Tab-separated table of C-alpha atoms in Angstrom:
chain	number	residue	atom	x	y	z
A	1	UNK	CA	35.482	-32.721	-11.246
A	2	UNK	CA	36.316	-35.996	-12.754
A	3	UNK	CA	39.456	-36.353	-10.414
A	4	UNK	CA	39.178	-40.296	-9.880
A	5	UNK	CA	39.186	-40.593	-13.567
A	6	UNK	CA	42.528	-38.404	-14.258
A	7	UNK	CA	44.341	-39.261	-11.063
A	8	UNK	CA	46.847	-39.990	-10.133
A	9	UNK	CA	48.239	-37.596	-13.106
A	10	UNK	CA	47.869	-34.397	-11.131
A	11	UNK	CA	43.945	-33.055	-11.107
A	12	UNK	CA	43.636	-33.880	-7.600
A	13	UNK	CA	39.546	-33.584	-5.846
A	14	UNK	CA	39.809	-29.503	-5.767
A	15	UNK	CA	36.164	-28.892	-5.529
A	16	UNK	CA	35.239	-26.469	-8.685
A	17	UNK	CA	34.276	-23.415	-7.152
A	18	UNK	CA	38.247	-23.438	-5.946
A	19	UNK	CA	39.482	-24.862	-9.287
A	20	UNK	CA	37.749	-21.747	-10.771
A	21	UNK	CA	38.701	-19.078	-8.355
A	22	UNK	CA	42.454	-20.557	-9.042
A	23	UNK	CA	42.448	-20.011	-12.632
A	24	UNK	CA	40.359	-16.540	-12.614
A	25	UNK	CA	43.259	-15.376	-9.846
A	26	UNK	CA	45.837	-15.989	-12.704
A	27	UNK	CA	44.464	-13.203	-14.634
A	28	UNK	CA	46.305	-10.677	-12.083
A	29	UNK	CA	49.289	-10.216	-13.390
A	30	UNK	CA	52.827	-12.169	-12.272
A	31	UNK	CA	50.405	-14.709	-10.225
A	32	UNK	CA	51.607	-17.920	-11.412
A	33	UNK	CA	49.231	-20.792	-10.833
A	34	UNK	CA	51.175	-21.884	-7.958
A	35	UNK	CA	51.065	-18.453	-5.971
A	36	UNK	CA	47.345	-18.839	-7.283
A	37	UNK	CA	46.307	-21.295	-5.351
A	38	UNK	CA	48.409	-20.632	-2.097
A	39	UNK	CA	46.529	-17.221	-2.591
A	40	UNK	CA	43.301	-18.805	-2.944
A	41	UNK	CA	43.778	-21.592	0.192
A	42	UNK	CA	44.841	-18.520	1.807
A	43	UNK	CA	41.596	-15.860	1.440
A	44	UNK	CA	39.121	-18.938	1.865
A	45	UNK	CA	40.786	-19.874	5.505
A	46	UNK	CA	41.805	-16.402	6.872
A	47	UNK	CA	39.781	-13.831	5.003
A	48	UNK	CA	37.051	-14.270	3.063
A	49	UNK	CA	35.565	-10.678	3.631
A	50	UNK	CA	38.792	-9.032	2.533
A	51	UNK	CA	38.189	-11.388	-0.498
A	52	UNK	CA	34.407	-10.227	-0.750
A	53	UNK	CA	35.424	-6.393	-0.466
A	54	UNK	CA	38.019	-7.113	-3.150
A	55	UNK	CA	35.522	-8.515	-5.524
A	56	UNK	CA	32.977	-5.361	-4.678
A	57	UNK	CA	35.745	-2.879	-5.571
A	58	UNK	CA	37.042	-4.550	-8.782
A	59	UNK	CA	33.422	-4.638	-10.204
A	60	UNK	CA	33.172	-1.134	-9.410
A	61	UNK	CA	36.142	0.274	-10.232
A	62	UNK	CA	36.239	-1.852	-13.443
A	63	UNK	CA	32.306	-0.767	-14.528
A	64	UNK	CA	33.105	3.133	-13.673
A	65	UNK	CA	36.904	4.044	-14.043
A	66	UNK	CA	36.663	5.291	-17.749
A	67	UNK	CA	39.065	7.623	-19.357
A	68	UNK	CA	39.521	11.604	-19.347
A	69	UNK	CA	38.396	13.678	-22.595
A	70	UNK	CA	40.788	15.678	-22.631
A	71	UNK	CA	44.087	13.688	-21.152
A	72	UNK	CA	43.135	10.117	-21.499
A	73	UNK	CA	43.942	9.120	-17.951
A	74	UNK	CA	41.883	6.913	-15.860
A	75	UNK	CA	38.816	8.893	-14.480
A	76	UNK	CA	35.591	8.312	-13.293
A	77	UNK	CA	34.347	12.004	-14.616
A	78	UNK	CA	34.454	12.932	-18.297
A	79	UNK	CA	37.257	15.428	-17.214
A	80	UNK	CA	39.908	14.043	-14.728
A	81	UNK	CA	40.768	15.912	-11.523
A	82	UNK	CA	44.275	16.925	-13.561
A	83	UNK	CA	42.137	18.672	-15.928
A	84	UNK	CA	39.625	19.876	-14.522
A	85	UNK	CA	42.185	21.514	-11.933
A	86	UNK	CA	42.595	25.498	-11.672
A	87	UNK	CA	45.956	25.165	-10.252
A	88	UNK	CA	48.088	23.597	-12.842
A	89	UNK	CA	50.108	24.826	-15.337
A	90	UNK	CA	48.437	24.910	-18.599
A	91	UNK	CA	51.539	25.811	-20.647
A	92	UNK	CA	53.606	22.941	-20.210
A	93	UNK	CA	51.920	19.247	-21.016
A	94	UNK	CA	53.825	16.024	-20.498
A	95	UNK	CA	53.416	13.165	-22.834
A	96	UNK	CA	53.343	9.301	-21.135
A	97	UNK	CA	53.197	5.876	-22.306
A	98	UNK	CA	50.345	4.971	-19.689
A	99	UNK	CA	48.635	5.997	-16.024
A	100	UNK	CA	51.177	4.459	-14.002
A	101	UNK	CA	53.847	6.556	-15.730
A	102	UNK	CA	51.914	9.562	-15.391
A	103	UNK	CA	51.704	8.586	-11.325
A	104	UNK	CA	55.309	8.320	-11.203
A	105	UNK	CA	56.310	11.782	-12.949
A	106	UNK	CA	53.391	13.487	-10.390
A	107	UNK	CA	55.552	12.516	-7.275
A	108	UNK	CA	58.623	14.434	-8.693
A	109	UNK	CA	56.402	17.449	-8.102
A	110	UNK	CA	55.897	18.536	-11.888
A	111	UNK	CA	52.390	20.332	-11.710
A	112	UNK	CA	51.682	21.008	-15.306
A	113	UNK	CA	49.095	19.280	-17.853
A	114	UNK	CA	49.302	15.676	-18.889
A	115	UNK	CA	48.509	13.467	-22.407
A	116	UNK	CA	48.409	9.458	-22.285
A	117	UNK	CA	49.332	7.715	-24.982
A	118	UNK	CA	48.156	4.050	-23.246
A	119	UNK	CA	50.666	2.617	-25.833
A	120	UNK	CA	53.466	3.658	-28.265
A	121	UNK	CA	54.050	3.387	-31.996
A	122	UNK	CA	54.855	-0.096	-33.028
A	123	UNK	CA	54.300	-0.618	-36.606
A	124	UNK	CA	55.372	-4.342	-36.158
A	125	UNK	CA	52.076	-4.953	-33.807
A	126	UNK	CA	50.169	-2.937	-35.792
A	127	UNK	CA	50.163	0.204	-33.552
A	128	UNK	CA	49.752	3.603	-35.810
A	129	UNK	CA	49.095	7.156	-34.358
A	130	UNK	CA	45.585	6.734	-34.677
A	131	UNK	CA	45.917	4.331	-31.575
A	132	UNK	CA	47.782	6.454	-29.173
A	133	UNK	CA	45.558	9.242	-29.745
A	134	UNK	CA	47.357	11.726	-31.982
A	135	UNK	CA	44.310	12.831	-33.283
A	136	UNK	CA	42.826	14.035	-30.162
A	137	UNK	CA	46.525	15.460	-28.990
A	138	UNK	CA	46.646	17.718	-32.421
A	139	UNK	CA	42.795	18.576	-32.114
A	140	UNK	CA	43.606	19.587	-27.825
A	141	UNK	CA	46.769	21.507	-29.517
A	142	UNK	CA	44.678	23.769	-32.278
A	143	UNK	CA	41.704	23.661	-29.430
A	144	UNK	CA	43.664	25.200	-26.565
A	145	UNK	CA	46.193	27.448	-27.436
A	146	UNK	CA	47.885	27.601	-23.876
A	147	UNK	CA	50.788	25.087	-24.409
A	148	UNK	CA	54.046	26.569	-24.532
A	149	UNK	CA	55.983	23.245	-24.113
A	150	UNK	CA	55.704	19.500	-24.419
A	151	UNK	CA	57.825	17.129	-22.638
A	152	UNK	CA	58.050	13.547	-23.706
A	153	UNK	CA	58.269	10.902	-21.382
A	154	UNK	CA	57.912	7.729	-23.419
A	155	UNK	CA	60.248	4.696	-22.351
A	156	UNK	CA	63.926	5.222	-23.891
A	157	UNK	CA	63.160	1.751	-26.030
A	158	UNK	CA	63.436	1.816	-30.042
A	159	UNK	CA	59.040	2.762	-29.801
A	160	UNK	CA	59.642	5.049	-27.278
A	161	UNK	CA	62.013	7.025	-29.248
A	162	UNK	CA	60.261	6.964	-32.370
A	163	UNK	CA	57.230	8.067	-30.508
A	164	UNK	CA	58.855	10.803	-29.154
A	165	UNK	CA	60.165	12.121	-32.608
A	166	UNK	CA	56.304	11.992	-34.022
A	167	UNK	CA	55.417	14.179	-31.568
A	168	UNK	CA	58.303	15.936	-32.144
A	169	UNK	CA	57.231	16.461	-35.509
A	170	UNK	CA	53.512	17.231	-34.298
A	171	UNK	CA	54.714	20.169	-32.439
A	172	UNK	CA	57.153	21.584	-34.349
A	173	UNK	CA	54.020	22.382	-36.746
A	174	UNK	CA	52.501	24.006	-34.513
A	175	UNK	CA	55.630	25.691	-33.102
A	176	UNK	CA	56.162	24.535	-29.498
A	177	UNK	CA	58.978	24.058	-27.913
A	178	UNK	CA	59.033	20.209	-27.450
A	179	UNK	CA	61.959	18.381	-25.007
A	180	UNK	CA	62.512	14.759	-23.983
A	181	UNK	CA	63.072	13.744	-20.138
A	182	UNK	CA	67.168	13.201	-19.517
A	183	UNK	CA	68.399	9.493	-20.094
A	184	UNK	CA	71.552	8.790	-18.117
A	185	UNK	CA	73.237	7.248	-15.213
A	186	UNK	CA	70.365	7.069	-12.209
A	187	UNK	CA	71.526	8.461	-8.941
A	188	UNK	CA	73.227	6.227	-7.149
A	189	UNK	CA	74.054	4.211	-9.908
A	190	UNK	CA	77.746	3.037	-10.134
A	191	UNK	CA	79.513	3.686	-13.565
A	192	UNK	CA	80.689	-0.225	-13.464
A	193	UNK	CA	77.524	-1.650	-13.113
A	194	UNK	CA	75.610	0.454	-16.095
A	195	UNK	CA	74.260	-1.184	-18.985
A	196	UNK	CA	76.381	0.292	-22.160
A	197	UNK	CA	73.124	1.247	-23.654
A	198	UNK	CA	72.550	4.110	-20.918
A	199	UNK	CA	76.100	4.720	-20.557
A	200	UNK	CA	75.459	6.026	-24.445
A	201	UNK	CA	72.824	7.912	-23.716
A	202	UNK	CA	74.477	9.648	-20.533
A	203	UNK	CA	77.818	10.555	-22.863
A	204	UNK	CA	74.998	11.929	-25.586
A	205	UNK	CA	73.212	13.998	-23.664
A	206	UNK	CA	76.171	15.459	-21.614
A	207	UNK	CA	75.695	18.893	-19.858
A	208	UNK	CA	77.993	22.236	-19.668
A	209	UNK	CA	78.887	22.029	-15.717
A	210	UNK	CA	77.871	25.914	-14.211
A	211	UNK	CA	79.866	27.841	-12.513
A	212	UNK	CA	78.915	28.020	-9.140
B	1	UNK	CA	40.084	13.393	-3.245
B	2	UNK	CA	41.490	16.234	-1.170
B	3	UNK	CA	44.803	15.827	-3.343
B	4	UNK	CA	45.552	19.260	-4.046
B	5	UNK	CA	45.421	19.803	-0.270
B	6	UNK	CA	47.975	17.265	0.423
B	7	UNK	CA	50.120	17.629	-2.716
B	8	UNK	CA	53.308	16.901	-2.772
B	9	UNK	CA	53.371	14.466	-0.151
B	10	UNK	CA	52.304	11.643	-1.712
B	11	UNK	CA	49.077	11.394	-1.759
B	12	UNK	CA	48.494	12.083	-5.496
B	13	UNK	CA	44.824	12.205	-7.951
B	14	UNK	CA	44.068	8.629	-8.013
B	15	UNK	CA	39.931	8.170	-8.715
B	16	UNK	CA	38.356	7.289	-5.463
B	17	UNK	CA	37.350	3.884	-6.604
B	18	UNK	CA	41.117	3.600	-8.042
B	19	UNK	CA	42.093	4.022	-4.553
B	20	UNK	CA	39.893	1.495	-3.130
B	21	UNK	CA	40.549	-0.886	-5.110
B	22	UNK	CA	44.412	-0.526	-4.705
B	23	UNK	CA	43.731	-0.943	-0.867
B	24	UNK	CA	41.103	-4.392	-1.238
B	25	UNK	CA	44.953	-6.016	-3.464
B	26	UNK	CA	46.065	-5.458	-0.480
B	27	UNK	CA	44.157	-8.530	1.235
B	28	UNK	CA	45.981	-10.988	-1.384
B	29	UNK	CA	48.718	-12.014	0.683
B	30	UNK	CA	52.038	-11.577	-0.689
B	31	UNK	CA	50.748	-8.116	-2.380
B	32	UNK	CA	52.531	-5.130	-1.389
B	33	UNK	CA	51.083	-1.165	-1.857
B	34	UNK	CA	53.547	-1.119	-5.095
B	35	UNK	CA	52.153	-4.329	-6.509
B	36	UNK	CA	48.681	-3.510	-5.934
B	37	UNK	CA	49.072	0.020	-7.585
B	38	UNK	CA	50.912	-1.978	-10.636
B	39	UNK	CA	48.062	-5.001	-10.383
B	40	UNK	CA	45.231	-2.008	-10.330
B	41	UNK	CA	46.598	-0.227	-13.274
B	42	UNK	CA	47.118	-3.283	-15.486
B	43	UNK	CA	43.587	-4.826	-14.755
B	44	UNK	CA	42.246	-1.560	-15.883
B	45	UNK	CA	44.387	-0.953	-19.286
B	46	UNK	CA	44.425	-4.356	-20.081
B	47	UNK	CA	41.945	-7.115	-18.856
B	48	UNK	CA	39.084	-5.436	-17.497
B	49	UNK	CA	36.916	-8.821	-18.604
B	50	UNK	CA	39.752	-10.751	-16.632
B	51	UNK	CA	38.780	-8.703	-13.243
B	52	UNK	CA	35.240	-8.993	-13.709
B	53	UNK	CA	35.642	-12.764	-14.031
B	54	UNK	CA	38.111	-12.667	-10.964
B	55	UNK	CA	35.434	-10.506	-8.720
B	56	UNK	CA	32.223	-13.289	-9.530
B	57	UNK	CA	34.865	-16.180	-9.090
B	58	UNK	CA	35.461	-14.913	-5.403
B	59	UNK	CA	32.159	-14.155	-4.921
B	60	UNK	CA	31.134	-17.935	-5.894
B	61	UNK	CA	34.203	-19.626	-3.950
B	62	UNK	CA	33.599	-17.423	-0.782
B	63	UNK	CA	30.074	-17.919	-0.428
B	64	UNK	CA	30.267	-21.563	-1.339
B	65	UNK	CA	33.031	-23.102	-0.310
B	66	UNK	CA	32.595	-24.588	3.375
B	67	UNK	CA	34.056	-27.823	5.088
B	68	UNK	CA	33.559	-31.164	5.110
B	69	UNK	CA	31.777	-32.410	8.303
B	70	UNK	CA	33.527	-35.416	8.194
B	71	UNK	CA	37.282	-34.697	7.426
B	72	UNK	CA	36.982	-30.348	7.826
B	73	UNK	CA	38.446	-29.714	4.456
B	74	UNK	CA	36.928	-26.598	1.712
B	75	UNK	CA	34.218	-28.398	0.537
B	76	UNK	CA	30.871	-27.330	-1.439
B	77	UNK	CA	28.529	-30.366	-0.407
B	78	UNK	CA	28.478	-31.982	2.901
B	79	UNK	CA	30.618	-34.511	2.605
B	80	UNK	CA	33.788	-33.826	0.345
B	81	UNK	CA	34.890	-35.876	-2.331
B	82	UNK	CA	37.827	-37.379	-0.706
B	83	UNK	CA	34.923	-38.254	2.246
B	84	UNK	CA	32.795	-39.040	0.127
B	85	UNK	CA	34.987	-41.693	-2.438
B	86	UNK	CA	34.284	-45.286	-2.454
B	87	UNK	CA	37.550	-46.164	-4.240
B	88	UNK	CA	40.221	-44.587	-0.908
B	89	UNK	CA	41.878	-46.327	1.598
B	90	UNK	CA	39.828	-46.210	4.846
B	91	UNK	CA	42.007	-47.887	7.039
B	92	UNK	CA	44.610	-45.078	7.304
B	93	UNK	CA	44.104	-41.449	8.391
B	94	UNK	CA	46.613	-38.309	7.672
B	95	UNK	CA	46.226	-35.399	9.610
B	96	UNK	CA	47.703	-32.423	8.122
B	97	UNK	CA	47.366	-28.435	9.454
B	98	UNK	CA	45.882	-27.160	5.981
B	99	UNK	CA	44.050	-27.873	3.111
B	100	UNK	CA	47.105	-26.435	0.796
B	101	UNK	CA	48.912	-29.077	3.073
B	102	UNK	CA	47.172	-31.823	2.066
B	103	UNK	CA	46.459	-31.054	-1.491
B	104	UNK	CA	50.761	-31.224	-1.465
B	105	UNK	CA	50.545	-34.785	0.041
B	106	UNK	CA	47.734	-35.932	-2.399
B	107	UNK	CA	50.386	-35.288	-5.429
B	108	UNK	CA	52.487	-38.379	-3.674
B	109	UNK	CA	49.847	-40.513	-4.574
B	110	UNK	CA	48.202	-40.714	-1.007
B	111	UNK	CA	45.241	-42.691	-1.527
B	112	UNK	CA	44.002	-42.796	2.171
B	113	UNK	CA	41.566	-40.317	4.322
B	114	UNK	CA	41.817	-36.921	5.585
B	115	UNK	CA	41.701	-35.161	8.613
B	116	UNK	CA	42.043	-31.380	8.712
B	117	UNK	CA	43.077	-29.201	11.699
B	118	UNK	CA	42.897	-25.768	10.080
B	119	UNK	CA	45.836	-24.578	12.529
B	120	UNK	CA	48.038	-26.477	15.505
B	121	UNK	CA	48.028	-26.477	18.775
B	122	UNK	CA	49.177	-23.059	20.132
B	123	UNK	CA	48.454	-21.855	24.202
B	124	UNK	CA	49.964	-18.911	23.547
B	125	UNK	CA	48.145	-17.590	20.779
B	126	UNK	CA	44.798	-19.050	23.121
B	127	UNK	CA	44.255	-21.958	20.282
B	128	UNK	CA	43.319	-25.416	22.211
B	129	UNK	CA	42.124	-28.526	21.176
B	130	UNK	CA	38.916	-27.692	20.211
B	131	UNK	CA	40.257	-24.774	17.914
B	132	UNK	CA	41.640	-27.396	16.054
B	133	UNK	CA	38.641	-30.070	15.965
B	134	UNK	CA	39.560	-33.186	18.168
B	135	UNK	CA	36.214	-33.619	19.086
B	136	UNK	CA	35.148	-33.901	15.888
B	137	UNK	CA	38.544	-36.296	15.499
B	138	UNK	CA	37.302	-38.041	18.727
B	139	UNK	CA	33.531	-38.887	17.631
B	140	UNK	CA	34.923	-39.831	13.906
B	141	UNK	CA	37.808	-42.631	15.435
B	142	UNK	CA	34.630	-43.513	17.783
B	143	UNK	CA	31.946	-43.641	14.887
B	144	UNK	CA	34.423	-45.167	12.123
B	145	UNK	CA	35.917	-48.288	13.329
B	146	UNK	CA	37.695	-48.427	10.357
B	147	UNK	CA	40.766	-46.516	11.030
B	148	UNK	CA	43.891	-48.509	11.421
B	149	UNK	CA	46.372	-46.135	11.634
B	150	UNK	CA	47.118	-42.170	11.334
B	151	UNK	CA	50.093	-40.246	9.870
B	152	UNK	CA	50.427	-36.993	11.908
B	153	UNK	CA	51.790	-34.695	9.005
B	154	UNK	CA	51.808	-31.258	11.161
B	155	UNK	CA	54.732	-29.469	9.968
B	156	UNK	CA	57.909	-30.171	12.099
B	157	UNK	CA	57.538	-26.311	14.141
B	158	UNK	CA	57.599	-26.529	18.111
B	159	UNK	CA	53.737	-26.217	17.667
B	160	UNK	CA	53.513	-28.793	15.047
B	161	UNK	CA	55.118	-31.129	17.320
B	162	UNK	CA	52.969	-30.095	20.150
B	163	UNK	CA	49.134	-30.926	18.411
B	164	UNK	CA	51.476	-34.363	16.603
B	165	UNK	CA	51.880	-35.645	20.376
B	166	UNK	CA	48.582	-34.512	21.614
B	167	UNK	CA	46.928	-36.949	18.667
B	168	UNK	CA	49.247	-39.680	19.688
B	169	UNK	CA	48.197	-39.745	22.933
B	170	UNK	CA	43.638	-39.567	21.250
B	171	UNK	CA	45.196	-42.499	19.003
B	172	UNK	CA	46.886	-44.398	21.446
B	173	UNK	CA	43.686	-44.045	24.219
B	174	UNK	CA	41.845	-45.721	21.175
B	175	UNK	CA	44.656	-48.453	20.486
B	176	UNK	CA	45.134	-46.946	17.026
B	177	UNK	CA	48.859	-47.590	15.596
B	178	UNK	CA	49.979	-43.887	15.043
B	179	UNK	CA	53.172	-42.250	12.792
B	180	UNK	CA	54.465	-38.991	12.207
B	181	UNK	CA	56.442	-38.342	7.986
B	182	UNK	CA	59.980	-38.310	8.750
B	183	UNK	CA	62.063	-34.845	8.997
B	184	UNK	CA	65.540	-35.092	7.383
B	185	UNK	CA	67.408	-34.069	4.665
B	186	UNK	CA	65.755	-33.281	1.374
B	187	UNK	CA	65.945	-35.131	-1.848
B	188	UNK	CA	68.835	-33.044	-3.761
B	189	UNK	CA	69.612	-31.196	-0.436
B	190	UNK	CA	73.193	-30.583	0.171
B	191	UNK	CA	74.534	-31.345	3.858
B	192	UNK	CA	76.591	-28.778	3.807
B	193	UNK	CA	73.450	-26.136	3.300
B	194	UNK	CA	71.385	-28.104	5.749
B	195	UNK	CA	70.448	-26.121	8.727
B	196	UNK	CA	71.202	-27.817	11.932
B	197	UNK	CA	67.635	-28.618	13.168
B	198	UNK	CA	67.396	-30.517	10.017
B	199	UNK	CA	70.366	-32.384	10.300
B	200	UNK	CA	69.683	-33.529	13.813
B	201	UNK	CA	66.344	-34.873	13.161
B	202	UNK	CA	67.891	-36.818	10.145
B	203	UNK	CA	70.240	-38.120	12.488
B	204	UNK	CA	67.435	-38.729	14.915
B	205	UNK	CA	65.634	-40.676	12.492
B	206	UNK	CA	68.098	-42.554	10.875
B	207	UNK	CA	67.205	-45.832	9.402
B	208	UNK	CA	68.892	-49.196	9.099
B	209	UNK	CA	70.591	-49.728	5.252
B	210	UNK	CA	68.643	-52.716	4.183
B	211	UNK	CA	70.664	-55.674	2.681
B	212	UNK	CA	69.459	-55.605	-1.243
């Protein structure tokens, strides 16, 4: 505790218990240790059960969310429910950077195969192939020979790219057709307000307007 | 999961105990169904330790953090520290609504007791004296005849002013001098961006310029 002894520099009498439960809430992440502790005053005075359920479901999903065999997303089976699924597309397979990217594409309606990376090449930190799973993406290529097409969806930053032309490179060996997601100006975006960087991209990767 | 039954609105193949624990974020206040899906998928790719630690630490806090029977603030032991100290002011009393309320008046370098109402006076929401602990308030000014004085530091809301008058009246009935902190403008507030409420309690409680 030792609160007499430091104040009045700023360790006021939190008992420890709370001091504790402040600093273990900073390990979620943009909680400061100022929204910390309001969120800590907060679940001990209005709802310590919530708090209790919350602590229940993070041990659990924490000791059994593992990842899929085949994809590498989160799972709690050895094969995910993507997978394991009947009604997918096993011809086309999209490539992500992580989970949450993967939950993003799936509301846009695409119902093919997936592969996580959970990372992207970055020499610089030390990040080679090995460690976004390129062996187990050639050995589910030569296993399964369903996939007609690979999409890449990695982030459009300087790893992203270069991840994207490794694959590239990956499955142009084994001859399949493999295509990047658009980069351009979002919907709704206004030309003015566009970073120059996208504004590139959306010049680039220009498109032949159909006849109607 | 039922996701291929419900697919594409929405609801897409997140694990069941995925799910569950995006919905127990949920009780941090502040923490939206976006944030928690962000907060889930982070603690899972990258600090799965961090959540473990998070899920005892609220474990510990709920179970074991109580009130003070003297002053009614999160304690562990019976009485708290502040209760508890040999070395504070006993003379002089601040109420305030919460403990995050008086942890902020502890960093002025408050070095009197406590009193905590968890809440304020409010008829309509059916919250009455006793809700907020003026009995206990009553027996403690009766036990202690210490107490020369109490700051009422209820936040300056038509409620707060309500329970500040209400402990007036307990402290004047026991012939106890009693204040309430002054509302006005803020240190580095600009009059201008004042709202009026402010301004008219500053003017209100305008003070005398004291010769120097």
């Amino acid at each position: 505790m030792a609160c007499q002894a430091c104040y009045p520099k700023g360790c006021l009498q939190l008992t420890p218990l709370l001091q504790q439960l402040i600093q273990s809430l900073r390990c979620l992440p943009g909680i400061g240790p100022k929204s910390a502790q309001r969120i800590a005053f907060q679940l001990l005075a209005r709802n310590r059960d919530g708090a209790k359920m919350l602590a229940t479901s993070l041990v659990q999903a924490m000791d059994n969310i593992g990842y899929c065999h085949s994809c590498r997303t989160f799972s709690e089976t050895e094969l995910c429910t993507y997978c394991s699924s009947t009604r997918r597309d096993k011809s086309i397979m999209c490539i992500v950077e992580s989970p949450a990217d993967q939950y993003a594409i799936e509301q846009t309606g695409y119902n093919g195969m997936y592969f996580i990376l959970h990372g992207r090449l970055s020499p610089l930190d030390g990040i080679g192939p090995a460690d976004i799973g390129m062996d187990l993406l050639r050995q589910r290529l030569h296993a399964e020979e369903t996939v007609r097409e690979i999409i890449v969806a990695t982030n459009p930053t300087l790893e992203g790219e270069a991840t994207a032309h490794y694959i590239a490179q990956i499955a142009k060996h084994r001859q399949i057709s493999c295509s990047r997601i658009a980069h351009g100006v979002p919907l709704g975006g206004e030309l003015e307000s566009i970073d120059i960087g996208t504004l590139t991209h959306a010049f680039a990767g220009r498109g032949v307007i159909q006849d109607s």
